[in-house]
Every structure is written in structure tokens, then in C-alpha cells.
Amino acid sequence: MKEHIETLCVQAGYTPKTGESRIPPIVQSTTFFYGDSQVMADLFDLKREGFFYSRLANPTVDALEKKVAALEGGVCGIGCASGMSAVLLTAMTLCEAGDNIVTASEIYGGTFNLFSTTLPKFGIEARFFDADTPAEEIEALIDEKTKFVFAETIANPAVIVLDFDKIAAVCKRHGVLFIVDNTLATPALCRPFEWGANIVIHSTSKYMDGHAAALGGMIVDGGNFTYKNNVRYPAFNTPDESYHGLVYADLPVAFGTKCRAQMMRDTGAVMSPQNAFLTLLGSDTLALRMERHSRNAEKVAAYLASHPKIEWVRSATLPTNKYYPLAQKYLPDGTGGMLSFGIRGDAKACARFMEHLRIATQETHVADVRSCVLHPASTTHRQLSDEQLRAAGIAPNLVRLSVGIENADDLIADLSQALDCV
């Protein structure tokens, strides 16, 4: 029986045995005891499942990995220290010096910096395209060294809805991986594997936790890509001498195993048991919260769109928004709580507005139960040049608003009084 997302949020990932804790316990231990030397040797050789050191795997983190994989419909999850480490580990698992990636330019500022500044230092080139770029122009960026195409379901903070069919078709034609950051939509609103994605990434610090309490990231392997004898991915078909000649393409879960066995082993960028536990608790109510976030954001967007001091509003809930048809297709149950808008004026006008808010707080965060605002051009994206800001869809007067689960009328009243001060 295929269970609905609401049931999976509550039940997936952990099943207690008789007499065990009903909820996943915090296994706050670096290491684990084994009385059988061969069993431990088999664990190191990846011949059996189990835990031997929390730098690679931990029971509490494992429960969250299984839950998020179930929510997304993937074959395995890999809990990471943060959303950024999840993106980095994914790239490192797939790319070597001389390779390139093709990515939407309208992505989170930290991811943009990773792709544009850090990866090139390791010999990995990033080739950017605008979200509205025709498929043939995206295809022109792909060559035999391209390892993946990357985009976000809902771009942060540009609030652009991904055209899955367009990108999936391009990737399929070229036999290249399609990777999607699903942080702002979550599997409660969109499941990218159902639209052609091969790997899904989350910053679990956002809606998955939902309470701004736990830093973390998650990589989910869709198990729907063929690496065996694939000339584009020689590293998956070449014996790994650090595991006695293991060939990852021969395994049932090729990407997930290589990512954990190689990259997590060598970087140690693993999620902590405490953060996994807090995220597990938060994720129980994910489906409920996303419904409320979406409805509140829809009401707030409609209010802002009619306000004389607002120049424009980006929310795919508005019928006038250019991405409204894509949202209806891929996100019919809602688009979450994220929206952005432009205040008539400059960055100083944005600052006055944010400083007068009483409910929504100014902070470097997004996507939790409390409403919050940010001016990306002067904070999360301040390292970008003016040209890069334009490419990322970030205007000087853009304010990012993450609508929480408070009463919508109270939020609108707060926005109204703050706009009176501009």
C-alpha cells in the first residue's frame, strides 16, 4: 500500500521493536561495539549494513535519512552537516578536475558562490543559464565533461518555479544527471523524482526542521539513473582501490554508496545525532505546516500586490505571475511560504521597512514557523557583483519574505504598519 505524504511524515524512517523507544532515540556516540571481528571487517568493506563510526553513519541520522528518502520516493538518504555541505558532497562525488556542471543562475547565493568561485579552484567549471533560457541554449552548454544540470524547485530568493519537463528532457537526451534542490518546496508540495530528477538535495535547516533549531542537509538518491558502462561517469565504473577494487556502478545504490563511502568518509561533513533528532521531530508536522505556510503566503502576496508602496511582487500564487502556470502544474497544493517583493525606493527604504516590523523579524534564515525578512543584496548575496545579482534575479529593492504559520491577518497588519513608515 502506497502511503500518503501526511502518514509518511509521521511514520516513515523508524520502526521500534518491542520495548524500544517509540520515537528515534538520540544515539550520542562516536563509535559502536562489536564482539565479532569479522562483522566489523565486513562493515569496513561495505559487505553488510551497520554502524561503526558516526563520521559515516549513526542510528539517529539513519532514521532521518530513511524518512526523507521515503518522503521523496528515493532509495537512500545521506544526512549532511548543512545544506551547503550536501551540495558540495554531491558535486565532489560526481566531478573531478576538468569536468563541468550546468546550473541555473537563479539559485541560493551560497550555492552560486560554491559553483562560481570555489569549484573552479578544484578545476570544475560552472556554466550558468537563465531559468527562462530555451532548451536548445541549455543543451549547447553540455559537453562530454558535463556531470550534472542543477536547479532549485523554487529559486531562493528569485521565487522562480522550475520547468521540470524542459530540464528533464534535456538531461535525458544527453544522459546527464538532473539534480534538484527541493528545500523550499519540500516533498509535501513537490516530489522532483516524479518529474525526472535523479538526485534531490535539501537544506533540512529550513522547512524540514521548521523551527530554526537544527542545522543540516540531506542528499537523496533517486536510484533512477544508469551508471553501469556509462562513459560520462568513468569514476563509477573504475575500481576503487580504497575499497579493494569495488566498482560502484555494480551496486544497487551506486551514487549513494559512493557519496557516503568516499566523500563522507574523507570530509566528515555528517549531520550530528542531536540535529537529526530535532529535525525528525520537526518533520512530523511538515505536511501540516506546508499547507499553512502556503495559504498564508497566498493571502500576503495578494495584499502586497495591491499596495501602492510595492513596485512588484514575486509569488507564483498570483495569476498574473509568469510562473503561475508552472506552479499549477508542479505545485498544485501550494508553493510554500517564500515570496519576494520590491519596495518603491532604494535599499534604505527596504531597511526602514524591515526595522519597523513587529512580528516578522530580520534574520539570515528562511522557511520556519516564524515569519522573517531579509534584504538579499546586502546580506546573503552581497558577495555577488551587480551583474551576478541581476543574473540571480535580485534587484536592489528586493525584500525576501518567509511567511510563517502565524495568523495571516496579523501578518498583513504588521506589513501595513511597517510600510506606513517607508
PDB file of C-alpha atoms in Angstrom, residues 113 354 362-364 373-384 400:
ATOM      1  CA  ASN A 113      29.376  31.163  -4.750  1.00  0.00           C
ATOM      2  CA  MET A 354      12.235  45.840   7.911  1.00  0.00           C
ATOM      3  CA  GLN A 362      15.018  40.439  10.169  1.00  0.00           C
ATOM      4  CA  GLU A 363      17.333  37.434  10.119  1.00  0.00           C
ATOM      5  CA  THR A 364      19.572  35.298   7.939  1.00  0.00           C
ATOM      6  CA  VAL A 373      12.523  39.061   6.191  1.00  0.00           C
ATOM      7  CA  LEU A 374      15.859  39.742   4.570  1.00  0.00           C
ATOM      8  CA  HIS A 375      17.436  42.114   2.061  1.00  0.00           C
ATOM      9  CA  PRO A 376      19.494  39.628  -0.003  1.00  0.00           C
ATOM     10  CA  ALA A 377      21.532  42.181  -1.982  1.00  0.00           C
ATOM     11  CA  SER A 378      23.148  43.459   1.224  1.00  0.00           C
ATOM     12  CA  THR A 379      23.343  40.124   3.103  1.00  0.00           C
ATOM     13  CA  THR A 380      23.223  36.592   1.665  1.00  0.00           C
ATOM     14  CA  HIS A 381      24.138  37.713  -1.858  1.00  0.00           C
ATOM     15  CA  ARG A 382      26.377  40.701  -1.039  1.00  0.00           C
ATOM     16  CA  GLN A 383      29.473  38.926  -2.428  1.00  0.00           C
ATOM     17  CA  LEU A 384      27.921  38.920  -5.899  1.00  0.00           C
ATOM     18  CA  ARG A 400      12.622  38.328   0.728  1.00  0.00           C
TER      19      ARG A 400
END
